[in-house]
Coordinates of C-alpha atoms (C1' of nucleotides) in Angstrom, one line a residue:
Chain A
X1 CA 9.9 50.2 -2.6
X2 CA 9.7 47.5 -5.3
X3 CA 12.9 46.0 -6.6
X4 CA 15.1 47.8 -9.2
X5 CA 14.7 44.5 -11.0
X6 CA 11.1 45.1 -11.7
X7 CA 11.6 48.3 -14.2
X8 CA 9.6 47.5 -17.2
X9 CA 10.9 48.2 -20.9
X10 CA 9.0 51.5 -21.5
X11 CA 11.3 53.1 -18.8
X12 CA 15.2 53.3 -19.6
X13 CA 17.0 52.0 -16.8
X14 CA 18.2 54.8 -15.2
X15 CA 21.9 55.8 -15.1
X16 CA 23.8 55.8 -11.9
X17 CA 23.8 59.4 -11.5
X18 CA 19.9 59.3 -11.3
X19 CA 20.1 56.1 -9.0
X20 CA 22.1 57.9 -6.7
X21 CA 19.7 61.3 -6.6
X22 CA 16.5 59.1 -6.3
X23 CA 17.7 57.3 -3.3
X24 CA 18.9 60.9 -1.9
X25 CA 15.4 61.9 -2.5
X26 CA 13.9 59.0 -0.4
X27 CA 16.5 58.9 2.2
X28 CA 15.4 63.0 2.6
X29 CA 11.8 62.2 2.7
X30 CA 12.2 59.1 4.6
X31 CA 14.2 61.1 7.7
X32 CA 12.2 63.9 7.5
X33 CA 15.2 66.7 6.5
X34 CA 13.7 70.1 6.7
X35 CA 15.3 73.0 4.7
X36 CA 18.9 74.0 5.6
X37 CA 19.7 70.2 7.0
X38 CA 23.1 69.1 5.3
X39 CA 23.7 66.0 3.2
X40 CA 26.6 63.8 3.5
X41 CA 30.0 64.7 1.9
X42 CA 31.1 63.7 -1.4
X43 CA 33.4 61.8 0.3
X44 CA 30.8 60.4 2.6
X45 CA 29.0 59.7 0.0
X46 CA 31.8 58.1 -2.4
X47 CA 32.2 55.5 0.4
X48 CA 28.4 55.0 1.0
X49 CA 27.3 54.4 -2.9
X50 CA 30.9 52.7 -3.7
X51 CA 30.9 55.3 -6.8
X52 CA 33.2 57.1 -7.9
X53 CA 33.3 61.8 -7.4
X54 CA 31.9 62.4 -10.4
X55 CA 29.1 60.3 -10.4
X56 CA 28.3 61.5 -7.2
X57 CA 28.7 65.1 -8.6
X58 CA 26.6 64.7 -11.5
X59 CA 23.8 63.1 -8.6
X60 CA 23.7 66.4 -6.7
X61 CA 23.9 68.4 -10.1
X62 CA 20.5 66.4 -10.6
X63 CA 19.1 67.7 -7.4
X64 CA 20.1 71.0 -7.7
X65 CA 18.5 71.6 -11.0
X66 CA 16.0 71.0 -9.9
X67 CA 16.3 73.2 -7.0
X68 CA 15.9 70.3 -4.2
X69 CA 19.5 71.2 -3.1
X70 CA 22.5 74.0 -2.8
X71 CA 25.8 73.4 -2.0
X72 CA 28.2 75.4 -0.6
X73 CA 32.3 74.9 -0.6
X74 CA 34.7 75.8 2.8
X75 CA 34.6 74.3 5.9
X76 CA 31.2 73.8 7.2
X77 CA 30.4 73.6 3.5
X78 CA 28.3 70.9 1.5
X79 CA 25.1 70.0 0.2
X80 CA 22.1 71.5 2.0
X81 CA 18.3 70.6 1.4
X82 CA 16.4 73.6 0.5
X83 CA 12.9 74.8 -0.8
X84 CA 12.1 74.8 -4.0
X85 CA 11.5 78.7 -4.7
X86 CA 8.3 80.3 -6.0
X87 CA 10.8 82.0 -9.5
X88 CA 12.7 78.5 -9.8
X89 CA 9.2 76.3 -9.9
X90 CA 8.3 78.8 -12.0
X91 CA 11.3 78.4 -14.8
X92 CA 11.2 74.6 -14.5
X93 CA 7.4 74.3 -15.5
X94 CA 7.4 77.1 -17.9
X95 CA 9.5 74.7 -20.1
X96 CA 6.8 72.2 -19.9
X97 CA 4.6 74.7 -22.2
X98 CA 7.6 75.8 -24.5
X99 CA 6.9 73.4 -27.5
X100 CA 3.1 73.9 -26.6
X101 CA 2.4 76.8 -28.4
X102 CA -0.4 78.6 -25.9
X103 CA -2.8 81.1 -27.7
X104 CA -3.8 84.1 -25.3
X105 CA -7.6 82.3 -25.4
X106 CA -5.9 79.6 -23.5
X107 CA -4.1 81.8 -21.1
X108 CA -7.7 84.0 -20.6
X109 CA -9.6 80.7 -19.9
X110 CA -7.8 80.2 -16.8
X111 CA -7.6 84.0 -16.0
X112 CA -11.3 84.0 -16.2
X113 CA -11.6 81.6 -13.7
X114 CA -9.2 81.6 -11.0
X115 CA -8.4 85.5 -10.7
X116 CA -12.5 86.5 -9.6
X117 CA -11.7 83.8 -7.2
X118 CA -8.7 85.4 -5.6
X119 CA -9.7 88.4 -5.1
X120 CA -13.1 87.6 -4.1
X121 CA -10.6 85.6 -1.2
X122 CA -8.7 88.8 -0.7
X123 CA -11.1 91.1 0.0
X124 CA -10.7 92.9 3.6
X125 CA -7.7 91.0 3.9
X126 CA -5.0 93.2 2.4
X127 CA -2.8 95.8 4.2
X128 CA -2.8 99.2 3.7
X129 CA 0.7 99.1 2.6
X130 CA 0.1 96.5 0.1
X131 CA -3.1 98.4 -0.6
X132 CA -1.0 101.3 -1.6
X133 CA 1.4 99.6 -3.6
X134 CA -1.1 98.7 -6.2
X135 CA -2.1 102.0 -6.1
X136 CA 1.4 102.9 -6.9
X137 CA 1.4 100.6 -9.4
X138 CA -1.6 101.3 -11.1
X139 CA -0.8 104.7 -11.2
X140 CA 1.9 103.7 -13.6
X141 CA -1.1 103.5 -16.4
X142 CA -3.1 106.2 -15.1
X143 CA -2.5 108.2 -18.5
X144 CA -1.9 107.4 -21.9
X145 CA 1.4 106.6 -23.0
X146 CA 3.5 108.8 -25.6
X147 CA 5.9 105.9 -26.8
X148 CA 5.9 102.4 -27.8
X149 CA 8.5 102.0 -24.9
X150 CA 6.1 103.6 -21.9
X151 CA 3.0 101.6 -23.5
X152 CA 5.2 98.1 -22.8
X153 CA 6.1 99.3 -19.7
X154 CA 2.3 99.9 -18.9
X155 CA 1.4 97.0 -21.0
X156 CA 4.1 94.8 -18.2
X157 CA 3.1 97.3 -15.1
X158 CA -0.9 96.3 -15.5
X159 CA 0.2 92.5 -15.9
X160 CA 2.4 92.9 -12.3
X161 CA -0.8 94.7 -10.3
X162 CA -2.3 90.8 -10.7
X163 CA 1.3 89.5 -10.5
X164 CA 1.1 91.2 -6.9
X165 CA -2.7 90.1 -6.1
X166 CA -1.6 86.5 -7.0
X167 CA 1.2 86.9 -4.2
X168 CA -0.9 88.3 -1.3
X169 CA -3.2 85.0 -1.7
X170 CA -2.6 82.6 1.8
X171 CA -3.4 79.5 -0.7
X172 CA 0.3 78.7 -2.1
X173 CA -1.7 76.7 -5.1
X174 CA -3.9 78.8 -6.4
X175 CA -1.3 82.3 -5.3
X176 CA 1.3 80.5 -7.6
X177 CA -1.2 78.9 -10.7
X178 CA -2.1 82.8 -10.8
X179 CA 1.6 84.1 -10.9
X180 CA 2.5 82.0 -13.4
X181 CA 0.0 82.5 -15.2
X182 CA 0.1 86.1 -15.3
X183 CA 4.0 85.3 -16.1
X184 CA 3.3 83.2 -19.3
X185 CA 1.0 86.1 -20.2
X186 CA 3.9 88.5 -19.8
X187 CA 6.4 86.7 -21.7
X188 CA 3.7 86.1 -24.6
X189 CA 3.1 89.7 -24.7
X190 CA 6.5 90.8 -25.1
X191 CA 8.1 88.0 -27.5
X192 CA 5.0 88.5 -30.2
X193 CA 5.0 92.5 -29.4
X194 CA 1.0 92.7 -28.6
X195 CA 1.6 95.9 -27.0
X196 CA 1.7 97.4 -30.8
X197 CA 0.1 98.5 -32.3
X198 CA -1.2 101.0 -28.9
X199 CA -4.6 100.0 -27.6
X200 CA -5.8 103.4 -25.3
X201 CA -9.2 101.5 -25.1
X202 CA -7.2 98.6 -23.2
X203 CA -5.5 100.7 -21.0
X204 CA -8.3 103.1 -20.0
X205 CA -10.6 100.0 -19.0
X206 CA -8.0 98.2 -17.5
X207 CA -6.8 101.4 -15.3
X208 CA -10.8 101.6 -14.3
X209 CA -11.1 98.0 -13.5
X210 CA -8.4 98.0 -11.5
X211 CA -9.3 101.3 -9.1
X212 CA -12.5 99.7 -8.8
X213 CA -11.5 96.6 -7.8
X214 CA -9.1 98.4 -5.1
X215 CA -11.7 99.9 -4.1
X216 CA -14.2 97.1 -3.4
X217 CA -10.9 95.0 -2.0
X218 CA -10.2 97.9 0.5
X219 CA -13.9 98.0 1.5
X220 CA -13.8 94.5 2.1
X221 CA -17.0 93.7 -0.3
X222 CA -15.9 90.3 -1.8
X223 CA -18.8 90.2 -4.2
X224 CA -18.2 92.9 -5.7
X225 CA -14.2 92.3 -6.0
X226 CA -15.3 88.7 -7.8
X227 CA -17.9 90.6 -9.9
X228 CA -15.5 93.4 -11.2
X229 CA -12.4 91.1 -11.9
X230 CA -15.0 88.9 -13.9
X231 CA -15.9 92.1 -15.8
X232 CA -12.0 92.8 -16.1
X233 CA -11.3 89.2 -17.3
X234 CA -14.0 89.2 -20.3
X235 CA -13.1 92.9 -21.5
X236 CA -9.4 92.3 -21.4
X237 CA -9.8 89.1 -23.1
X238 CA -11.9 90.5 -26.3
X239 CA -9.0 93.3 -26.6
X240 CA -6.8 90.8 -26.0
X241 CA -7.8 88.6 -28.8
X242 CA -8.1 91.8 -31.0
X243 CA -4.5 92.4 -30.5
X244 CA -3.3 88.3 -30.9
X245 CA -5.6 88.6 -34.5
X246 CA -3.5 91.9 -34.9
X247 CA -0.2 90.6 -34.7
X248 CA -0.9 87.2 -36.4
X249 CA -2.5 89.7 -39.2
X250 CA 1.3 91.2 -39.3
X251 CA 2.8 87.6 -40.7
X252 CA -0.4 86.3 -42.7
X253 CA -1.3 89.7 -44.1
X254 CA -4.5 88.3 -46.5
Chain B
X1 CA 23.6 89.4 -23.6
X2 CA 24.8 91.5 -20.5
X3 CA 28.3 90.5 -19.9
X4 CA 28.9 88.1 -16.9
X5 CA 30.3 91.2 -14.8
X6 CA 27.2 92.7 -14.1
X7 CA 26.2 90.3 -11.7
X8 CA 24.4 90.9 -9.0
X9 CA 25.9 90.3 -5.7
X10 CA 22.6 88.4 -4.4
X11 CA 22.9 86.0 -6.7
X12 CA 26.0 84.2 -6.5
X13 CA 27.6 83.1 -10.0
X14 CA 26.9 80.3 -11.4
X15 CA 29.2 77.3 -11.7
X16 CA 30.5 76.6 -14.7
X17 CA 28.1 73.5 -15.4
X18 CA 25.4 76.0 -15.0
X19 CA 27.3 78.4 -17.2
X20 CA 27.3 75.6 -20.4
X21 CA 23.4 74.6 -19.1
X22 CA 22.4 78.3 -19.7
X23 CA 24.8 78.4 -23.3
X24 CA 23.1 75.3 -24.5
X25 CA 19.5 76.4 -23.4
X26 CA 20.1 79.8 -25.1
X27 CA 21.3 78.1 -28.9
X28 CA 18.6 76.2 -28.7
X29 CA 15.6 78.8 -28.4
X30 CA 17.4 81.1 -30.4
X31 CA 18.5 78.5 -33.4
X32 CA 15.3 77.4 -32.7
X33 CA 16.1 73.7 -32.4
X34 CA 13.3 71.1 -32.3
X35 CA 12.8 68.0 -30.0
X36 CA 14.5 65.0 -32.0
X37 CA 17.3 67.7 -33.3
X38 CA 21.0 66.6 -32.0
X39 CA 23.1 68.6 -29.7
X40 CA 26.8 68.5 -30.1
X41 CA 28.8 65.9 -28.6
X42 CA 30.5 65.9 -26.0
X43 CA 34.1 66.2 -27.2
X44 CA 32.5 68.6 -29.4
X45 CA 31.5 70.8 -26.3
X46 CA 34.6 70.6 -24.8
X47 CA 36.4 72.0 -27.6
X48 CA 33.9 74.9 -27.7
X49 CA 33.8 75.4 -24.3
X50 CA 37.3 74.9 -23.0
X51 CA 36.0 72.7 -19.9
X52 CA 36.4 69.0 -19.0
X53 CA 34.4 66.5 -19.9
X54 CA 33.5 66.5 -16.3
X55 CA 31.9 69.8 -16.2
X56 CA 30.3 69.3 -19.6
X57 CA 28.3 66.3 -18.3
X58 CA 27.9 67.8 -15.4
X59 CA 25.9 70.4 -17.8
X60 CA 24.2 67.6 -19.4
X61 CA 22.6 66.4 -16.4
X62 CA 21.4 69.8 -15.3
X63 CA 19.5 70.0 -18.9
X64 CA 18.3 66.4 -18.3
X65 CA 16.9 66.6 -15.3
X66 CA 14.7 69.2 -16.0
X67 CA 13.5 67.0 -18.9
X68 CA 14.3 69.3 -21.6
X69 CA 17.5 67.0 -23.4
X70 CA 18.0 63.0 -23.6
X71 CA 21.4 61.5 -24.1
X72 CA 21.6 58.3 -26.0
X73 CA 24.8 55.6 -26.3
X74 CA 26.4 54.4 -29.4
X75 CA 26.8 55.8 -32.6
X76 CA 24.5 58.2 -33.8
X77 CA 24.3 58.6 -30.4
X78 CA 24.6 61.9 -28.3
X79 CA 22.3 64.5 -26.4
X80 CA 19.3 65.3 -27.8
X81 CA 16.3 68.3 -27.4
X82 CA 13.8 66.9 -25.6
X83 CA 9.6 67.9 -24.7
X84 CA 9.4 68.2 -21.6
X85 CA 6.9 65.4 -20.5
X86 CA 3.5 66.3 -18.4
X87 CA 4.8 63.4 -16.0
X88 CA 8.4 65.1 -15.4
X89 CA 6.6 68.9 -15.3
X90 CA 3.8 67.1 -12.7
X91 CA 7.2 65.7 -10.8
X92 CA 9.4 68.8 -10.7
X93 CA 6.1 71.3 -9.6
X94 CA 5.3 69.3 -6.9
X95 CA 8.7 69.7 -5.1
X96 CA 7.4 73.1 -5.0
X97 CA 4.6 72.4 -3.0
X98 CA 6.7 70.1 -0.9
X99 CA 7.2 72.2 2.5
X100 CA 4.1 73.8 2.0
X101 CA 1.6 72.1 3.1
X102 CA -1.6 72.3 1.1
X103 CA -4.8 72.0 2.9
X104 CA -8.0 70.2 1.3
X105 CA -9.4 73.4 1.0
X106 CA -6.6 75.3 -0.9
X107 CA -6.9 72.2 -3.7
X108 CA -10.7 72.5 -3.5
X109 CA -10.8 76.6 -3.7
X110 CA -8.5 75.8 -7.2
X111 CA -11.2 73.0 -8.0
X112 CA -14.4 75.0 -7.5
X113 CA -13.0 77.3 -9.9
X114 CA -11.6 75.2 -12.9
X115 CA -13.6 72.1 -13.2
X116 CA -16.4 74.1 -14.0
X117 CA -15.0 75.8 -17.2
X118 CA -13.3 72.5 -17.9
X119 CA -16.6 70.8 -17.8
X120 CA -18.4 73.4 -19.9
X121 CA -15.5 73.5 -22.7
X122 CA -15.8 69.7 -22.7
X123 CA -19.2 69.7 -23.4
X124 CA -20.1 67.7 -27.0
X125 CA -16.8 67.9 -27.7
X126 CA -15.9 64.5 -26.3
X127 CA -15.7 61.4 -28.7
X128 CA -17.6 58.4 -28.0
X129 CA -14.4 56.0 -26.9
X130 CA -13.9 58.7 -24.0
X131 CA -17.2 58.7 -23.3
X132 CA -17.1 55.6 -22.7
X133 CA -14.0 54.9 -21.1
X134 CA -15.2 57.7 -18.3
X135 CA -18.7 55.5 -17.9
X136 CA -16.3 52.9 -17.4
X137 CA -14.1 53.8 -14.4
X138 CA -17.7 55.4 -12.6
X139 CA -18.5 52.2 -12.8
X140 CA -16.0 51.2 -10.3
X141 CA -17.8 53.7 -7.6
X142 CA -21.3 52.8 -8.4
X143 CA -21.5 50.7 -5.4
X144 CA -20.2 51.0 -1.7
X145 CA -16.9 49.0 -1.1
X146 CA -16.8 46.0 0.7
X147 CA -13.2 46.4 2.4
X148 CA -11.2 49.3 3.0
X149 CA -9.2 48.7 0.2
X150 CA -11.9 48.9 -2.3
X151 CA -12.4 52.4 -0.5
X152 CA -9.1 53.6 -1.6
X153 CA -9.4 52.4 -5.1
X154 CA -13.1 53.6 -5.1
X155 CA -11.6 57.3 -4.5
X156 CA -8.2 57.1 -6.4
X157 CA -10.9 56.1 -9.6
X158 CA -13.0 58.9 -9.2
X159 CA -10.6 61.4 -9.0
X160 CA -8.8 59.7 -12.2
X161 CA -12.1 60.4 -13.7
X162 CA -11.4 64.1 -13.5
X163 CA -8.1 63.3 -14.5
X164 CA -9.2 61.6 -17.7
X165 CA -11.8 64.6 -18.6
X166 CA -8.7 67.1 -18.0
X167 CA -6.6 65.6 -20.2
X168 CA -9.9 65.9 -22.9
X169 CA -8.5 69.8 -22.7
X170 CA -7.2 71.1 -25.6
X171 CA -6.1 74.2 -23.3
X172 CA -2.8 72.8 -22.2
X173 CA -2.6 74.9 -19.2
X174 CA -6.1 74.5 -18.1
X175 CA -5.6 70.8 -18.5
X176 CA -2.4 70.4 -16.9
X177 CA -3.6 72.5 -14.1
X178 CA -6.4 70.4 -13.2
X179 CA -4.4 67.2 -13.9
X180 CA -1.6 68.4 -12.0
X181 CA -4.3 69.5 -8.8
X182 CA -6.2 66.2 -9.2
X183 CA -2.8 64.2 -8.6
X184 CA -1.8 66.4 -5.7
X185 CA -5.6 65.5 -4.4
X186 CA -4.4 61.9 -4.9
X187 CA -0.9 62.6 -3.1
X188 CA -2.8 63.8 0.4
X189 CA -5.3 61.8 0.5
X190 CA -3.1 58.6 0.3
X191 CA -0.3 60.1 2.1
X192 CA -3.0 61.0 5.1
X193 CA -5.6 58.3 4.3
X194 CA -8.7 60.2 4.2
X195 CA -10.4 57.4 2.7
X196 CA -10.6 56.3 6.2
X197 CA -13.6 56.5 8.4
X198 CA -15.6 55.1 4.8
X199 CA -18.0 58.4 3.3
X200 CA -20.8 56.4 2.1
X201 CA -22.0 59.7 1.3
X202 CA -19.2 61.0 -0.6
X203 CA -19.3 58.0 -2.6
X204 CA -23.1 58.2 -3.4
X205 CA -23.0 61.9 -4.5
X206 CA -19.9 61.7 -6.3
X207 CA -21.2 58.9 -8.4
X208 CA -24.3 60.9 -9.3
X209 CA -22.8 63.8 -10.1
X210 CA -20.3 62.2 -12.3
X211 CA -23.4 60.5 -14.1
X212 CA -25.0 63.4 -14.8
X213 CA -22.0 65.1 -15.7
X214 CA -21.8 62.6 -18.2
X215 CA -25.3 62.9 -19.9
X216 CA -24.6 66.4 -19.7
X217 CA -21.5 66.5 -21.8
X218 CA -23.2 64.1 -24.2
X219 CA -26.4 66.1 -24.8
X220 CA -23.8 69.0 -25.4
X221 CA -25.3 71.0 -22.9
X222 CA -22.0 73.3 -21.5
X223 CA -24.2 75.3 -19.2
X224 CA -25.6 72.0 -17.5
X225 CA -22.0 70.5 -17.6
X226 CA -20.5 73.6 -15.8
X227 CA -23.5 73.6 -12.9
X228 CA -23.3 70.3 -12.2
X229 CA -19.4 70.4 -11.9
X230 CA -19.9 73.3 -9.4
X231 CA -22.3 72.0 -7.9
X232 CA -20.2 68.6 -7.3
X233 CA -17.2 70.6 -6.7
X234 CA -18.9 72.3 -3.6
X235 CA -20.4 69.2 -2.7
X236 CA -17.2 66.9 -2.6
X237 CA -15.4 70.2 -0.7
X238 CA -17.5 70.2 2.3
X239 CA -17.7 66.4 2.2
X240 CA -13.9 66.3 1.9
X241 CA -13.3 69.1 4.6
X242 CA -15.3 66.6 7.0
X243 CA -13.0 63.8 6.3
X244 CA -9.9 66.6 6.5
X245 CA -11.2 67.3 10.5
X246 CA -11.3 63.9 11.0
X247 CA -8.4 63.0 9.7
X248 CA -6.8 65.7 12.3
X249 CA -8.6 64.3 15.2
X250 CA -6.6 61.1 15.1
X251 CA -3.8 63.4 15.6
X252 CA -5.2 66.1 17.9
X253 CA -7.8 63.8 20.0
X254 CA -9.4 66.5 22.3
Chain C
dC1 C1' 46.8 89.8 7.1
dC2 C1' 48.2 85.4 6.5
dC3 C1' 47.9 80.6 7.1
dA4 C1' 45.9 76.2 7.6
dA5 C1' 42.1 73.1 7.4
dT6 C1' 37.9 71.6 5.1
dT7 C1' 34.8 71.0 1.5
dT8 C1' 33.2 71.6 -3.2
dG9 C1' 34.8 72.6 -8.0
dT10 C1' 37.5 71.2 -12.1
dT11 C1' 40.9 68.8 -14.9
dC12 C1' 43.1 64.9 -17.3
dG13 C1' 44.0 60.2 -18.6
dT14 C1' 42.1 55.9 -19.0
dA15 C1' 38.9 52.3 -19.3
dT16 C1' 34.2 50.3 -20.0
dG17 C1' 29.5 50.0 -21.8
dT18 C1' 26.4 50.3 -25.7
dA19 C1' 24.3 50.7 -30.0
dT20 C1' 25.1 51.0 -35.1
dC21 C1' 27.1 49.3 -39.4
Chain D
dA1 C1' 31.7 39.0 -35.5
dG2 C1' 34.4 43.0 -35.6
dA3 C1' 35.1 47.9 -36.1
dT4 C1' 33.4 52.4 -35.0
dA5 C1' 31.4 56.2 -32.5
dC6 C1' 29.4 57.8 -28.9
dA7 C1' 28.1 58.2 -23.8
dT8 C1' 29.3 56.4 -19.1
dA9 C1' 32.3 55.7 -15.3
dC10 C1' 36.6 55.7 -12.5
dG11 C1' 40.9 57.6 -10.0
dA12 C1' 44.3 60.7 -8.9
dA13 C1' 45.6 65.2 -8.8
dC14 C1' 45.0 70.1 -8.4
dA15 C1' 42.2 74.6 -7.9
dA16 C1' 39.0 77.6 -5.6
dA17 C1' 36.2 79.1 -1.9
dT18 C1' 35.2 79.7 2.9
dT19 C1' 36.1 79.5 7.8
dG20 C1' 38.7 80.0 12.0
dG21 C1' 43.1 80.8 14.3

DNA sequence: CCCAATTTGTTCGTATGTATC
DNA sequence: AGATACATACGAACAAATTGG
């Protein structure tokens, strides 16, 4: 580790509070602590970093955000590494993309890629009780919807049938690029409303896409799976970018 | 808002830094605040909140470290909204990936399916400083390395050559994405030197395929762009997967 | 059920550092 | 150089949560 006297001038020097979490960090890494293993005390670690309790505080504050740590008062109590979870990783980078305004073209792009690729991976590998809850779920959109409220809740029910898929993947990269993904997608859908005005040609195709692709999943033909979520990708995208035009249309009306 | 009483039992309530985290967060999507625009300060928080200054920095760091506010000293001083940088985003998402341990082939089943579209979305739409910068650092692979230094570098430059084309994007979750995978790439194969036995192979073909990658994107030609990525892709995976089983064998000799 | 011990959580007062005018 | 306004840090005390007797 190079000296702290060879920071350049681009980077701040960093406050004691981050000084303390980055060697917290290293020491974890260093000794090999595993989820569950406890940190020294605040006390402990008062003494160690000659610092005073709230510095020491605001360093496992730090940690915690960003879900590295968990800490737990009473006896037998303290700070505890732990494992960054899939909804936490996914709430820490989704700020990343908050002031970079994503058009659903962007989202689809990736869609278009990765999701033939998982479930060309899934094929013959899925349980019949994960099997049947997609069929549960996709049952949800089975018919047309009578109010705006039912044709979010399909609109959100046909995002969490790949929001499922995307978990059931053994590759924790490409299960959680998916996920959130499919996430932003929701979140976009609902803040700009582009389940309105109703689009029955988006749900009928979806619903068939996806009981086709249960289908070739559950009959463990991966070519088939790859070549129908392809198919899936490219129609929902077109209605998809009918719907984003739609809404924009709403605030730019000529 | 629901009111704080309808927690959940599973998830235990938050601290009261977390409490001031989440108020902040909230005002400044829905007042729609902009990075630059000044928070209040701290005494100013305190009064509005009723808590210590202790707690309120405590909140401050939360925000902080997950890169979305930046306090400054002095007058006309304070916390300030903050983008979230693709550095801290890269940082915070691969704690995620942490305790699960990626294979070469998860990365490479997320590679085979997103450096093609990159490369095809890239094509004729790169200026001719980047165009050149990318001939520049393929330079650095064009011939085999002397030492096994020169290895490593040879491989860390030709993955920043991916690197470089990703951030070309101007899909900023396809081009984090592959950024982000191509640094993780970098991460294992440091961390487990799989530069070691030398690939002269894996050098030679990578360097071709870059090339023509190259000519391709120049002449504008997206379909010859996105079959000679794939074609590299699958390529460097098997290449790569080689290198992976060897890597294991100096652990699992027999 | 209460009590005591242990550890994090929170407060207040004070002092120091830093950048602007 | 000095005054001002802000974050940064320290120390002592007290509160709350959890565990075990």
């Amino acid at each position: 580790m190079p000296p702290a006297t060879t920071r350049s001038k681009t980077e701040p020097r960093l406050s004691r509070p981050e000084q303390v979490a980055r060697k917290i960090k290293d020491a974890v890494v260093e000794r090999g602590l595993r989820p569950g293993d406890r940190l020294p005390s605040e006390a402990e670690m008062m003494a160690e970093f000659a610092m005073s309790k709230g510095t020491i505080r605001e360093a496992m504050r730090i940690l915690e955000a960003q879900g590295l740590v968990k800490s737990r008062t009473g006896p037998g109590g303290g700070v505890f590494v732990h494992e960054v979870g899939t909804e936490r990783a996914r709430a820490l980078l989704s700020n990343y993309f908050w002031f970079r305004d994503l058009t659903i073209a962007d989202v689809y792009q990736m869609r278009r890629a990765m999701e033939p690729e998982l479930a060309a991976a899934l094929a013959g590998h899925l349980e019949e009780p994960v099997l049947a809850e997609l069929e549960a779920i996709a049952a949800r959109y089975a018919a047309p919807a009578a109010t705006i409220e039912e044709e979010r809740d399909q609109h959100v029910a046909s995002l969490d049938f790949h929001a499922t898929l995307a978990r059931q993947s053994d590759n924790p990269l490409l299960g959680f690029v998916i996920g959130f993904t499919v996430s932003l997608l929701t979140e976009i859908t609902l803040q700009r409303q582009l389940y309105e005005p109703p689009n029955e040609q988006l749900r009928a195709t979806g619903h068939d896409y996806h009981c086709r692709l249960l289908a070739a999943l559950r009959a463990g033909d991966g070519g088939a799976a790859r070549a129908i979520m392809k198919a899936h990708m490219e129609n929902a995208w077109s209605l998809m970018g009918n719907q984003e035009a739609l809404a924009l249309g709403r605030f730019l009306p000529d």
